[in-house]
Amino acid sequence: MSFPDKASLMEPAPYAAKFGAEMRMTHNNFGLLVDLSHIPVTPETSQFVFRTLRPYITHLKIRSIPVCQRFFLISG
């Protein structure tokens, strides 16, 4: 498998999951960052993306949310 640019959008989710599984074989600290603002521009639902990538997600990028709501989402 060829490695995508570290700043590239990787889709569909099953492709990203396959990449994550292969990376974890040799790099146990590997994880995917899911940018929530990109999900609406893909044909996949957020539920599908999270279920598919759950074992490999280490970071979520949340934008355009007021600070008080962002704190609640992270801590509550």
Coordinates of C-alpha atoms in Angstrom, one line a residue:
M1 CA 0.0 0.0 0.0
S2 CA 1.3 3.4 -0.8
F3 CA 1.3 6.0 1.9
P4 CA -0.7 9.2 1.4
D5 CA 0.6 12.6 2.1
K6 CA 0.2 13.2 5.9
A7 CA -2.0 16.2 5.2
S8 CA -4.3 14.5 2.7
L9 CA -8.0 13.6 3.0
M10 CA -8.3 9.9 3.1
E11 CA -11.6 8.5 2.1
P12 CA -13.7 6.4 1.9
A13 CA -13.7 5.3 5.6
P14 CA -13.0 1.6 4.8
Y15 CA -9.8 2.6 3.0
A16 CA -8.7 4.7 6.0
A17 CA -9.5 1.8 8.3
K18 CA -7.5 -0.6 6.2
F19 CA -4.6 1.9 6.2
G20 CA -4.9 2.2 10.0
A21 CA -4.9 -1.5 10.5
E22 CA -1.7 -1.9 8.3
M23 CA 0.0 1.0 10.1
R24 CA -0.8 -0.4 13.6
M25 CA 1.0 -3.7 12.7
T26 CA 4.3 -1.9 12.8
H27 CA 3.5 1.4 14.7
N28 CA 1.4 0.8 17.8
N29 CA 1.1 4.5 18.4
F30 CA -0.4 5.3 15.0
G31 CA -3.8 7.0 15.0
L32 CA -6.2 8.8 12.7
L33 CA -7.4 12.3 13.1
V34 CA -11.1 12.7 12.0
D35 CA -12.0 16.3 10.9
L36 CA -15.7 16.6 11.6
S37 CA -16.0 19.4 9.0
H38 CA -15.0 17.0 6.2
I39 CA -17.7 14.4 6.9
P40 CA -20.5 16.4 5.2
V41 CA -18.5 16.6 1.9
T42 CA -18.3 12.8 1.7
P43 CA -21.1 10.4 0.7
E44 CA -20.7 8.6 4.1
T45 CA -22.7 9.3 7.3
S46 CA -21.0 10.3 10.4
Q47 CA -22.3 7.2 12.2
F48 CA -20.7 5.0 9.5
V49 CA -17.4 6.9 9.7
F50 CA -17.1 6.6 13.4
R51 CA -18.1 2.9 13.5
T52 CA -15.6 2.1 10.8
L53 CA -12.7 4.1 12.1
R54 CA -13.3 3.7 15.9
P55 CA -10.3 1.4 16.5
Y56 CA -7.9 3.9 14.9
I57 CA -9.3 7.3 15.9
T58 CA -6.9 9.2 18.3
H59 CA -8.0 12.8 17.6
L60 CA -11.1 14.6 16.5
K61 CA -11.0 18.1 15.0
I62 CA -14.0 20.1 16.0
R63 CA -14.4 23.6 14.5
S64 CA -16.9 26.4 14.6
I65 CA -18.2 25.5 18.1
P66 CA -18.2 28.1 20.8
V67 CA -15.8 27.5 23.7
C68 CA -18.5 26.6 26.2
Q69 CA -20.0 24.0 23.9
R70 CA -16.6 22.6 23.0
F71 CA -15.8 22.1 26.7
F72 CA -19.1 20.4 27.3
L73 CA -18.5 18.0 24.3
I74 CA -15.1 17.0 25.5
S75 CA -15.7 16.7 29.2
G76 CA -19.4 15.8 29.4

